[in-house]
Tab-separated table of C-alpha atoms in Angstrom:
chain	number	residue	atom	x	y	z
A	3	UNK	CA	-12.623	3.861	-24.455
A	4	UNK	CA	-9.853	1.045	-24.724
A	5	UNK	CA	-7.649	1.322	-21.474
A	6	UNK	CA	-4.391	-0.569	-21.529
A	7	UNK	CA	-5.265	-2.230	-18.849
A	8	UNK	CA	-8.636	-3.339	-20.347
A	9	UNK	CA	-6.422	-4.526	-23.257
A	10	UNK	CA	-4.101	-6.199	-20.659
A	11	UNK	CA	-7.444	-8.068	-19.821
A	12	UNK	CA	-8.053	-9.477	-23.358
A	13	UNK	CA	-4.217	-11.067	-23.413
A	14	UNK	CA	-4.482	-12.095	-20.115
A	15	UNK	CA	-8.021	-14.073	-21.129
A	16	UNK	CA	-6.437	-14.634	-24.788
A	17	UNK	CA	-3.228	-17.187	-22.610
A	18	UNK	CA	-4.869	-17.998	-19.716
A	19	UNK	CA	-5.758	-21.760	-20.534
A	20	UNK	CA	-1.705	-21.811	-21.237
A	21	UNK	CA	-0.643	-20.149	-18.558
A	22	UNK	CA	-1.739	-22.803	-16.175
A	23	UNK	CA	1.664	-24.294	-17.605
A	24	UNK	CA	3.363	-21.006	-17.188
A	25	UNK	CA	5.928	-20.748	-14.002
A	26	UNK	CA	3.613	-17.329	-13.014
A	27	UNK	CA	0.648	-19.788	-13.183
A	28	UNK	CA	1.822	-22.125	-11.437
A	29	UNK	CA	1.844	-20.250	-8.437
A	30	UNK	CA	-1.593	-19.624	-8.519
A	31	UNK	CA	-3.170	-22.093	-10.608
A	32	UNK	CA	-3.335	-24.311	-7.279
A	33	UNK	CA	-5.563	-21.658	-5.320
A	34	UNK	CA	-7.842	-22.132	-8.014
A	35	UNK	CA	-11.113	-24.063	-7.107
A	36	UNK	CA	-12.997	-25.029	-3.949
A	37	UNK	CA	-13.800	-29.073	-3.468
A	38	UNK	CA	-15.755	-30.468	-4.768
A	39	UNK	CA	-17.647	-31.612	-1.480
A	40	UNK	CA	-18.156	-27.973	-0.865
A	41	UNK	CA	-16.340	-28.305	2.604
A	42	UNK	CA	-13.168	-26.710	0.859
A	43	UNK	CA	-12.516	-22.878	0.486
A	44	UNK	CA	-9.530	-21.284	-1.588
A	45	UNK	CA	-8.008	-18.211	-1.015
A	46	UNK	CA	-4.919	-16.571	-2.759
A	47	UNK	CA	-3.278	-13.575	-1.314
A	48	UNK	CA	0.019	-11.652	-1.763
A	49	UNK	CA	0.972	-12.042	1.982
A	50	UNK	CA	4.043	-14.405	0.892
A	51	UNK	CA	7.080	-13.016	3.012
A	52	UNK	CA	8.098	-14.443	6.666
A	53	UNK	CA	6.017	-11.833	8.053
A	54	UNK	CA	2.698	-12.892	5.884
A	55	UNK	CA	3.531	-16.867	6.235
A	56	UNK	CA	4.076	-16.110	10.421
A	57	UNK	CA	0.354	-14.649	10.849
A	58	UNK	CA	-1.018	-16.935	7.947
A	59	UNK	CA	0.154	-19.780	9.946
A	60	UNK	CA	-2.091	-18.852	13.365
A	61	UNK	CA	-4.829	-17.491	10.465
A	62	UNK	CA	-6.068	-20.672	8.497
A	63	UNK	CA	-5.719	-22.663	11.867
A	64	UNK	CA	-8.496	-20.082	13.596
A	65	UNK	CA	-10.383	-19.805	10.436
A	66	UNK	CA	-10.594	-24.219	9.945
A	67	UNK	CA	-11.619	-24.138	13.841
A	68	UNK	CA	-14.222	-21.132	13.103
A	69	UNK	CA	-15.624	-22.347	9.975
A	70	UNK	CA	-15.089	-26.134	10.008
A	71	UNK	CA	-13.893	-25.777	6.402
A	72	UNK	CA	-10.996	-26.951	5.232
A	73	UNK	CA	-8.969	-24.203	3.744
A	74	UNK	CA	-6.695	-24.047	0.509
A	75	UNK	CA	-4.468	-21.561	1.407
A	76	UNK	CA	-2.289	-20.413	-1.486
A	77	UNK	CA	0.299	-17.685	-0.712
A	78	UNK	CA	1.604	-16.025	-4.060
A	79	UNK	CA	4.885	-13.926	-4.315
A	80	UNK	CA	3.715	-9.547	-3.926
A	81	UNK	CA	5.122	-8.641	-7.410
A	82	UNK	CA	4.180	-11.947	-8.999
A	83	UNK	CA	0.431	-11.503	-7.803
A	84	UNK	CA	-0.296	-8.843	-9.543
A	85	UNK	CA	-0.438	-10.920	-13.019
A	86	UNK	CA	-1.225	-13.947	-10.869
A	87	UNK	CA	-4.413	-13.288	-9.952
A	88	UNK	CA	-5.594	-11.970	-13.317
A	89	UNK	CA	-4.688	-14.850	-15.047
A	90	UNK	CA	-6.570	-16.974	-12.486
A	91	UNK	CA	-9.678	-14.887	-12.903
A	92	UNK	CA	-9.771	-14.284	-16.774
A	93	UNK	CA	-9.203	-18.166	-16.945
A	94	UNK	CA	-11.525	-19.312	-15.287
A	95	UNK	CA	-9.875	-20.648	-11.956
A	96	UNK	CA	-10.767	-18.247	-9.657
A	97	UNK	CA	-10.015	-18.890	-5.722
A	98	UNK	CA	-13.321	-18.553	-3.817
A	99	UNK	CA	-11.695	-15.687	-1.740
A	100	UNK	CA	-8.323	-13.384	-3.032
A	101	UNK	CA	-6.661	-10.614	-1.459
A	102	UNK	CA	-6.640	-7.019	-3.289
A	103	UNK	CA	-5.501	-3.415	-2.776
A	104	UNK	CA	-8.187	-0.787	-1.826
A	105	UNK	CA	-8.499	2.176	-4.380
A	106	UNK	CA	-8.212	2.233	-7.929
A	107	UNK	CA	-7.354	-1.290	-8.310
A	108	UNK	CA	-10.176	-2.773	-6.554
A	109	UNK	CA	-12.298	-0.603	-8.500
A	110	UNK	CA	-10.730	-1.771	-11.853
A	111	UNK	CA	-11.988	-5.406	-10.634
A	112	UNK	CA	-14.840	-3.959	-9.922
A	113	UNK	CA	-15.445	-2.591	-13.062
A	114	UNK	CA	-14.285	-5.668	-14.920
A	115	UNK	CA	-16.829	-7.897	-12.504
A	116	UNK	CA	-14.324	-10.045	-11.260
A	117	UNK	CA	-15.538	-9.359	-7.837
A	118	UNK	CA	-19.256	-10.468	-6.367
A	119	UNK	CA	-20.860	-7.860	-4.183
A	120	UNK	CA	-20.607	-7.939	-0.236
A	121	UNK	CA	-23.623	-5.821	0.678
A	122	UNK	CA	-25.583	-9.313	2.199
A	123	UNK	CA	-22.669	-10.616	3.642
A	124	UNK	CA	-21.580	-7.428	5.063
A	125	UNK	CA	-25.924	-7.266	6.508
A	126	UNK	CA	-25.617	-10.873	7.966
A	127	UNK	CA	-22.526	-10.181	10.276
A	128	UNK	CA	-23.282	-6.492	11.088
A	129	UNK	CA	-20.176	-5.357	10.415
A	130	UNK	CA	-20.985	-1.237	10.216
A	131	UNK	CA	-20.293	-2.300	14.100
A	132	UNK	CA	-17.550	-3.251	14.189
A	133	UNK	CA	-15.548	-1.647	10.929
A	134	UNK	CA	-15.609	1.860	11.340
A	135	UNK	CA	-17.558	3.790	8.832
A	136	UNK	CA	-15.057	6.161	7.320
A	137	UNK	CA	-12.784	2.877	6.377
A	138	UNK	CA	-15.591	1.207	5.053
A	139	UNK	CA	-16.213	4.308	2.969
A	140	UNK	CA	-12.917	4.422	1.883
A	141	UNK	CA	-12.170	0.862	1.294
A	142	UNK	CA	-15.015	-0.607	0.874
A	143	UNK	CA	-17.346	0.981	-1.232
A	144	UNK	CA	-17.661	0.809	-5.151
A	145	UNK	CA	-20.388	2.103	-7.333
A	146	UNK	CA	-22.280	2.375	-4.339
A	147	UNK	CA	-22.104	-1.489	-2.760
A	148	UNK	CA	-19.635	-2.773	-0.541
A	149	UNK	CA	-16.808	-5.216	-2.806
A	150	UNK	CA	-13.895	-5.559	-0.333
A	151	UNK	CA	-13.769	-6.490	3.086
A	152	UNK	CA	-10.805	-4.691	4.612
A	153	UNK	CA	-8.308	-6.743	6.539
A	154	UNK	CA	-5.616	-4.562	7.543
A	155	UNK	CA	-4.142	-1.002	7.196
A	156	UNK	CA	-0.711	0.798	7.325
A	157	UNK	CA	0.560	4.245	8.113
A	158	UNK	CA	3.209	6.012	6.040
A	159	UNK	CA	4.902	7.944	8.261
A	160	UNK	CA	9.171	9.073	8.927
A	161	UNK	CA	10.711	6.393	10.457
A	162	UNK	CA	14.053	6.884	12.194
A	163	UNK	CA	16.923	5.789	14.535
A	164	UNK	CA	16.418	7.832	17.530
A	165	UNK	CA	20.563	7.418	18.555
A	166	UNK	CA	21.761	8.259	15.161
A	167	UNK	CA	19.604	11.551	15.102
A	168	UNK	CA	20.986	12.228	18.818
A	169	UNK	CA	24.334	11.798	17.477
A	170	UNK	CA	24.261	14.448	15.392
A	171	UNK	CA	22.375	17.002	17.547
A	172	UNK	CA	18.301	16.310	16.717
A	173	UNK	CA	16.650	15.595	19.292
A	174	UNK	CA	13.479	17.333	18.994
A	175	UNK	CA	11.753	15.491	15.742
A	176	UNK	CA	10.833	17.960	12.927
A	177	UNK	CA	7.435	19.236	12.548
A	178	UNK	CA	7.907	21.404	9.246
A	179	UNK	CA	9.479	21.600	5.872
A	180	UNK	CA	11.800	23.431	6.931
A	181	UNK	CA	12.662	22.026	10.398
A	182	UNK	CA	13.315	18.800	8.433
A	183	UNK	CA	15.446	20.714	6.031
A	184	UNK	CA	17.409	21.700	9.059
A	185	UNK	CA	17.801	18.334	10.454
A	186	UNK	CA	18.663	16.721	7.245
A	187	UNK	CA	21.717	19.277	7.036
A	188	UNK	CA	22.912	18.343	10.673
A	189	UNK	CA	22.665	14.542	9.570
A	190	UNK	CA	24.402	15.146	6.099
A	191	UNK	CA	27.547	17.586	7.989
A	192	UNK	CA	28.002	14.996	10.722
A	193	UNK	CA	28.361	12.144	8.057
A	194	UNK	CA	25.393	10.566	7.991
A	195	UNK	CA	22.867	9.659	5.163
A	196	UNK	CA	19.814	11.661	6.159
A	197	UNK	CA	17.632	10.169	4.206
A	198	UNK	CA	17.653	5.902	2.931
A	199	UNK	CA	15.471	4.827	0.004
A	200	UNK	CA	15.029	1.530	-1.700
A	201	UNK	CA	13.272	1.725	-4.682
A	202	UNK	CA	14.138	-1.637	-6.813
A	203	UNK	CA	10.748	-2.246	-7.105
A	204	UNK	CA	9.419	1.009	-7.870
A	205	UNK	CA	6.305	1.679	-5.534
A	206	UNK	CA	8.304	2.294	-2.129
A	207	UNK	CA	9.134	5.973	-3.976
A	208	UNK	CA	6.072	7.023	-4.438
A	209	UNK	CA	5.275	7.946	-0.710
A	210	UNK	CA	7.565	11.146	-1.181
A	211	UNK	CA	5.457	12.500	-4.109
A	212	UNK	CA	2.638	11.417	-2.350
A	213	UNK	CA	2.741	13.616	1.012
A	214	UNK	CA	4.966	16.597	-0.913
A	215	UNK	CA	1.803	17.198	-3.229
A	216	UNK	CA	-0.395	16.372	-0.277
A	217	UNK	CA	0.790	18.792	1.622
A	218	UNK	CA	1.984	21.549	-0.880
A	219	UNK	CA	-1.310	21.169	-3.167
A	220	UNK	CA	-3.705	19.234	-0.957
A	221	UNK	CA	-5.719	16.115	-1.345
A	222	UNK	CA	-8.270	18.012	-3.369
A	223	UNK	CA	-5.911	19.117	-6.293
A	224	UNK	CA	-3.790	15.487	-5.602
A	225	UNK	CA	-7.391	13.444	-6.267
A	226	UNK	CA	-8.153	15.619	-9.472
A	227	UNK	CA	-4.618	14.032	-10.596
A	228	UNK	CA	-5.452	10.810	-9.647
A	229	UNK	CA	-8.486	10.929	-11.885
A	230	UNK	CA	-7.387	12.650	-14.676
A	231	UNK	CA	-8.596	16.188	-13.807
A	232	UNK	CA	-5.068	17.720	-13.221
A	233	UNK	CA	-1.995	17.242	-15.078
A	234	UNK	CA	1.090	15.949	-14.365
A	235	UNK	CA	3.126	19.094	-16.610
A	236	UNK	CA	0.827	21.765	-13.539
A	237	UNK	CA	2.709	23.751	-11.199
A	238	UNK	CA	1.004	22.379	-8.244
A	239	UNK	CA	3.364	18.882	-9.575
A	240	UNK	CA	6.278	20.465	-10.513
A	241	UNK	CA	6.677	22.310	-7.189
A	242	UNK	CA	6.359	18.583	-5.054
A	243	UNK	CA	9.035	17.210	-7.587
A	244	UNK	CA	11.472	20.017	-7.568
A	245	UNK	CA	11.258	20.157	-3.561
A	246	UNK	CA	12.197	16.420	-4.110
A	247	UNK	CA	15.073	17.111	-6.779
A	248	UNK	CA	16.760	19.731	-4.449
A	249	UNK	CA	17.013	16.632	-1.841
A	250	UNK	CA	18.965	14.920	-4.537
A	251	UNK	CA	20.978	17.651	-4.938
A	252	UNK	CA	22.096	17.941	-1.709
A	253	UNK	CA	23.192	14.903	-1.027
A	254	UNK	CA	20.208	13.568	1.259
A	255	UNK	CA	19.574	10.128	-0.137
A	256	UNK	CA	22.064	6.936	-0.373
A	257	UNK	CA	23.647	6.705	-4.032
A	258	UNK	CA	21.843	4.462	-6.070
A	259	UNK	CA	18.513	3.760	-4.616
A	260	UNK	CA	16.589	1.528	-7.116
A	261	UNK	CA	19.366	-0.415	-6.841
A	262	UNK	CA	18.011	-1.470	-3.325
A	263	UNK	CA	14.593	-2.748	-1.988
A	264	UNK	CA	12.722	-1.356	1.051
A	265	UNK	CA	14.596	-3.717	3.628
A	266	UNK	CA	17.770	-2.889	2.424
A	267	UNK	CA	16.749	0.985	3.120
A	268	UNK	CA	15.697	-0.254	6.212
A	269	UNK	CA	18.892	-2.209	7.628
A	270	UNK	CA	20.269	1.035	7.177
A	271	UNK	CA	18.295	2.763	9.252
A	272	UNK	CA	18.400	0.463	12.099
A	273	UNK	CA	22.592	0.014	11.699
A	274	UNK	CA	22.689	3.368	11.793
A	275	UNK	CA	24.030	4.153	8.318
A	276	UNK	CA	21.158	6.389	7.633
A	277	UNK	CA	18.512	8.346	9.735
A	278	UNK	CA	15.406	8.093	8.551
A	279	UNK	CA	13.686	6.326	5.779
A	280	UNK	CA	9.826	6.536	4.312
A	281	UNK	CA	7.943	4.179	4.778
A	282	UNK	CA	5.033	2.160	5.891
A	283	UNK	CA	4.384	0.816	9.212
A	284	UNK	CA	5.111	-2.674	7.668
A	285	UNK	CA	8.638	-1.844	8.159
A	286	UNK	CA	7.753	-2.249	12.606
A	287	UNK	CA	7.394	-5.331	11.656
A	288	UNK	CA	10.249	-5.980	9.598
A	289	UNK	CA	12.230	-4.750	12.665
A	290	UNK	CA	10.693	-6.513	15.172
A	291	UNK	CA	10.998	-9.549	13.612
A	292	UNK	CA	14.938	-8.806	13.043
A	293	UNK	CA	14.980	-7.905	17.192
A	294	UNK	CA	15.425	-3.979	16.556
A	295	UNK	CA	13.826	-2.585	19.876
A	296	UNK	CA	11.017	-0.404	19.266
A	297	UNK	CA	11.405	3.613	20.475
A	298	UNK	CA	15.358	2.697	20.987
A	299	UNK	CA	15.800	1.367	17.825
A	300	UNK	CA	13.269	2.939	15.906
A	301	UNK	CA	10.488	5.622	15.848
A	302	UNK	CA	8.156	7.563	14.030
A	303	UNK	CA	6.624	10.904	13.423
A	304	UNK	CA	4.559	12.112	11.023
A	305	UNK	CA	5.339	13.569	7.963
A	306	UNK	CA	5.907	17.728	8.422
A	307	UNK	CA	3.463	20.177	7.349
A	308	UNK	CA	5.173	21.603	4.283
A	309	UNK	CA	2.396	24.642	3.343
A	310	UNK	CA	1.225	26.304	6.260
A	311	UNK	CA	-3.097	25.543	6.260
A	312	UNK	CA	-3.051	22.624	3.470
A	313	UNK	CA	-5.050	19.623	5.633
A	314	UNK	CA	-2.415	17.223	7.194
A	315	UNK	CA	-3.653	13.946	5.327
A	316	UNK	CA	-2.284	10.565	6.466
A	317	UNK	CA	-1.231	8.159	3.774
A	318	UNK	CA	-1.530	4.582	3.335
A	319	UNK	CA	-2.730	1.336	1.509
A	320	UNK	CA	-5.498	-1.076	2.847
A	321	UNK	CA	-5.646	-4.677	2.142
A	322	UNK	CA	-8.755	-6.036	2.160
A	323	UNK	CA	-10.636	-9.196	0.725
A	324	UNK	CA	-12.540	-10.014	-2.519
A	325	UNK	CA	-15.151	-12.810	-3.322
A	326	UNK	CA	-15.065	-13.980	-6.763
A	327	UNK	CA	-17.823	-13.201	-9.258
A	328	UNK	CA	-16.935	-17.002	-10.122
A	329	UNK	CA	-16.377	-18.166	-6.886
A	330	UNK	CA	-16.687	-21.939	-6.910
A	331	UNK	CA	-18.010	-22.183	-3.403
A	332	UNK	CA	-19.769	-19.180	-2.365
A	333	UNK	CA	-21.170	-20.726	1.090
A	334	UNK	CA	-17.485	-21.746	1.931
A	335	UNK	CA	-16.183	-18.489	1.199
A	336	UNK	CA	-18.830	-16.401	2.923
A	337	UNK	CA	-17.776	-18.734	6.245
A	338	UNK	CA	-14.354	-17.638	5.672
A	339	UNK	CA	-14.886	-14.403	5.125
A	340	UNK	CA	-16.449	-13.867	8.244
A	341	UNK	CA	-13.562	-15.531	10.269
A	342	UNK	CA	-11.361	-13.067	8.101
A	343	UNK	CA	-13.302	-9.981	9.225
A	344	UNK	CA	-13.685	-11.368	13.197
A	345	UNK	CA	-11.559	-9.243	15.549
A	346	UNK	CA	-9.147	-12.751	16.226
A	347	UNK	CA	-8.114	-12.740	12.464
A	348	UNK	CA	-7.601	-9.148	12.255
A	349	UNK	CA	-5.600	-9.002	15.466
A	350	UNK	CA	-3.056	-11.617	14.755
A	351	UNK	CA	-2.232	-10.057	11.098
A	352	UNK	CA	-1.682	-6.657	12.204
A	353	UNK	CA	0.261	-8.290	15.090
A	354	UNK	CA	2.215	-10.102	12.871
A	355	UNK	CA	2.805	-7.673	9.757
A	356	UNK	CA	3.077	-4.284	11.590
A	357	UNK	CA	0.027	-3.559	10.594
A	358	UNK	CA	-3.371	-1.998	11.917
A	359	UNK	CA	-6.745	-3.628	12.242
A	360	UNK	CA	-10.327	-2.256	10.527
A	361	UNK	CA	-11.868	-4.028	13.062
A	362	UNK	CA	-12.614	-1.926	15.967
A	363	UNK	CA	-12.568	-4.940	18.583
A	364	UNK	CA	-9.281	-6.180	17.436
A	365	UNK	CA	-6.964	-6.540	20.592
A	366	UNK	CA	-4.060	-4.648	19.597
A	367	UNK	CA	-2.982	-3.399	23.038
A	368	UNK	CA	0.304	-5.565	22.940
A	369	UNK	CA	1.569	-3.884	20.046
A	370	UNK	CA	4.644	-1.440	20.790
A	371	UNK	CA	4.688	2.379	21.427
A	372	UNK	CA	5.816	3.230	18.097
A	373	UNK	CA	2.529	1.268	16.354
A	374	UNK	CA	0.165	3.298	19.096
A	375	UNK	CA	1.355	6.170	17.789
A	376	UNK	CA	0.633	5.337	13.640
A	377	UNK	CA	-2.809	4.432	14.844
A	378	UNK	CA	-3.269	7.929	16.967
A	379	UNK	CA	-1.903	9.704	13.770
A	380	UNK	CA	-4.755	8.332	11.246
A	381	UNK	CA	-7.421	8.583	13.970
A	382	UNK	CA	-6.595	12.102	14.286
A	383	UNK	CA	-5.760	13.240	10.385
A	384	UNK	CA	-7.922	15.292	8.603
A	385	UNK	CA	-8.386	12.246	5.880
A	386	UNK	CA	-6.663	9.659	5.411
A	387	UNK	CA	-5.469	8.386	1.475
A	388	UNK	CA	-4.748	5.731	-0.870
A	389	UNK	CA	-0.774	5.889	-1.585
A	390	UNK	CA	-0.085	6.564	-5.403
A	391	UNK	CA	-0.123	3.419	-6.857
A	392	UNK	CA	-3.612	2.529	-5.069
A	393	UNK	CA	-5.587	6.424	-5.525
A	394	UNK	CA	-4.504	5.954	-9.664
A	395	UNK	CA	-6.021	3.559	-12.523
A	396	UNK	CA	-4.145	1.099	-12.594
A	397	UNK	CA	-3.549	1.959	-16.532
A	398	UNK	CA	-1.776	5.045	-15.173
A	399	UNK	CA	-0.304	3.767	-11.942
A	400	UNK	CA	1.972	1.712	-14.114
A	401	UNK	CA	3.822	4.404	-16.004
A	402	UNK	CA	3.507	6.730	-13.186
A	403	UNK	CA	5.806	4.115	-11.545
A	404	UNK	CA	7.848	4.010	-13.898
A	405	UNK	CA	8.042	7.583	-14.360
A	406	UNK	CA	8.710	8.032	-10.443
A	407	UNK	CA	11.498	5.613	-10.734
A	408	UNK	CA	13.184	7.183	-13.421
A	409	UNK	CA	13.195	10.317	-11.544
A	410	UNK	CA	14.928	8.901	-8.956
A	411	UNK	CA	17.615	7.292	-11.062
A	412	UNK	CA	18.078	11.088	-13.056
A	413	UNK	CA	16.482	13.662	-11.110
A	414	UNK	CA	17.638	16.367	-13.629
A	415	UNK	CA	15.616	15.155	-16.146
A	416	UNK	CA	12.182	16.381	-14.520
A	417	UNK	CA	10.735	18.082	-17.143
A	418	UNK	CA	11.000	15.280	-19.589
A	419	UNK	CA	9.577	12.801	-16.818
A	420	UNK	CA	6.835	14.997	-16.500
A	421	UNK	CA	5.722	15.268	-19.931
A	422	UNK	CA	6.041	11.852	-20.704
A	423	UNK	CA	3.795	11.046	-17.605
A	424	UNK	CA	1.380	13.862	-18.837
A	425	UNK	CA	1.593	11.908	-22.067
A	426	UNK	CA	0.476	8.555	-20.400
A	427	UNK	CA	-1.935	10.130	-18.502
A	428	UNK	CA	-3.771	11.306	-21.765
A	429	UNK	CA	-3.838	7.775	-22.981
A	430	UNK	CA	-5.093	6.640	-20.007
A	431	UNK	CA	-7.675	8.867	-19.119
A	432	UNK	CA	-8.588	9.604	-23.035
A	433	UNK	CA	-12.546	9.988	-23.490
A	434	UNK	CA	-14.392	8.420	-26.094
């Protein structure tokens, strides 16, 4: 079988010698490629915003003082990455040490054997003690060794501006489908956008499909989809979508919302032009960092049980890292690795990003109400997921994406969305 994104692999190896003159290249062709006195380690990583360059900043100054190495550090724009890093390792310039998504992609990688196993690594430095074991099974774990060393974690929960829902009369936070429903229609008659969305770049949609077939179908129907075993033209689908569409309908969401990105959805929020808005816990951060005082100015709570006995699964990514199969210092990288994975490391990103910590020992005590309560949400979930994008091949995360996104721009055009997703899916989960 011939996925498109094995075929994506053959152009990507087919231009990457010229891509190192490419503008995409050129972002990461400079990650590329410990020193050659084998004191230098390289590591590329999509953490590029304020938020990422903030905790990368206290990072590589811990890790040089851990590891006595001195490290490349080569920040590469989140979008941009993607084709980034594929060029980098198809070409032959592989960092020592790159960033990657748990789930689907990292198995892709995986697959492809553009990543070198951790199982020694992970043996040396103990870390079943300190990374708990149903993350490392989740996000570690590939064809039964250990590829990616998880670095941090988010939470997708209902984020919201606790005055605005005051103002129009919630004050006790829904904990069904239909309280929601309820609260949305209070929002919507007193004037105010229940619901903002900013999906310019396509993925930030995906969370509502996610947790309306998560908790209408389940995760076990919702991980037959993911791998092919389901289709998207079932019921079980069409039911999450049209609970969606009737949101639409109504008036719930801001006009126009892929022609917005998450922040934007997000200012609203927290200037009160809309509610509540989907999203990570990444977006604490965001608001933090723009002085919006946690519990006042934002809180959480968990996405409401929809179908009464479906398990309540929490949903998010985790970012972990990978050592190259190529890696041009391997001793380098394994030091750096193991600063990456210390508590110290792990503490100041999820301080930084809004994020949570795999490791266990991580000092995370300072973070804000609002983050204690994401953390208290996964610990107690009956499983926790891969968002869409991540729990997919990536040779159908693409035109699922796409096929989200279009829904969102023409939500009466379901059925046709549907099949044409179906029809991607068969492509990309055809058997020889």
């Amino acid at each position: 079988m011939i996925h498109e994104s094995t075929r994506r692999w053959s152009r990507v190896a087919g231009f990457a010698a010229l891509a190192v003159f490419a503008p995409l290249a050129l972002a990461g062709c400079g990650s590329g490629g410990g020193g050659a006195d084998g004191k230098t380690v390289s590591m590329a990583h999509y953490f590029s915003d304020a938020l990422g360059a903030k905790a990368f900043k206290s990072i590589t100054t811990l890790c040089t003082q851990q590891t006595g190495r001195t490290i490349k550090n080569s920040p590469i724009q989140h979008e941009a990455f993607k084709d980034s890093i594929l060029v980098q390792l198809a070409g032959g310039n592989p960092p020592d040490v790159y960033s990657y998504w748990a789930g689907a992609k990292t198995q892709y990688l995986v697959d492809q054997k553009r990543m070198a196993p951790l199982d020694d690594f992970w043996a040396k430095n103990d870390l079943d003690k300190s990374i708990p074991q149903s993350l490392s099974k989740a996000s570690a774990e590939y064809n039964g060794q250990k590829y990616l060393l998880p670095f941090d974690y988010h939470y997708v929960g209902v984020f919201y501006n606790p005055k605005v829902m005051a103002k129009a009369g919630v004050t006790t936070m829904p904990k069904t489908w239909d309280e929601l429903m309820a609260a949305a229609a209070k929002l919507k008659a007193a004037g105010i956008t229940p619901f903002a969305l900013g999906s310019k770049n396509q993925w930030p949609a995906q969370f509502w499909f996610d947790y309306l077939l998560l908790r209408t179908a389940g995760p076990d129907y919702r991980q037959k989809l993911m791998a092919g075993q389901a289709k998207y033209t079932d019921p079980q689908v069409k039911t999450a979508f049209s609970m969606w569409k009737e949101l639409f309908d109504k008036g719930y969401f801001n006009k126009s919302p892929n022609g917005i990105d998450w922040p934007d959805a997000a200012d609203m929020v927290s200037k009160g032009q809309a509610a509540m808005t989907l999203n990570g816990t990444w977006v604490t951060g965001y608001w933090d960092d723009n002085k919006v005082p946690a519990v006042q100015g934002y809180d959480m709570f968990p996405f409401p049980e929809v179908t009464p006995g479906v398990p309540q699964a929490a949903l998010g990514p985790v970012d972990g890292w990978a050592l190259s199969t190529a890696a041009p210092n391997k001793a380098a990288a394994d030091d750096l690795l193991k600063c990456l994975s210390g508590p110290e490391a792990q503490r100041d990103m999820a301080l930084a990003q809004g994020a949570l910590a795999p490791n266990k020992n991580a000092d995370l005590t300072s973070q804000n109400e609002v983050m204690h309560k994401a953390a208290k949400e996964v610990q107690t979930a009956s499983t926790f997921v891969f968002n869409y994008d991540l729990a997919t091949p990536p040779e159908m995360s693409e035109p699922g994406l796409n096929m989200i996104q279009k829904f969102v721009d023409d939500p009466s055009k379901l059925d046709g969305d549907l099949q044409e997703a179906q029809s991607a899916a068969d492509g990309a989960f055809k058997k020889n």
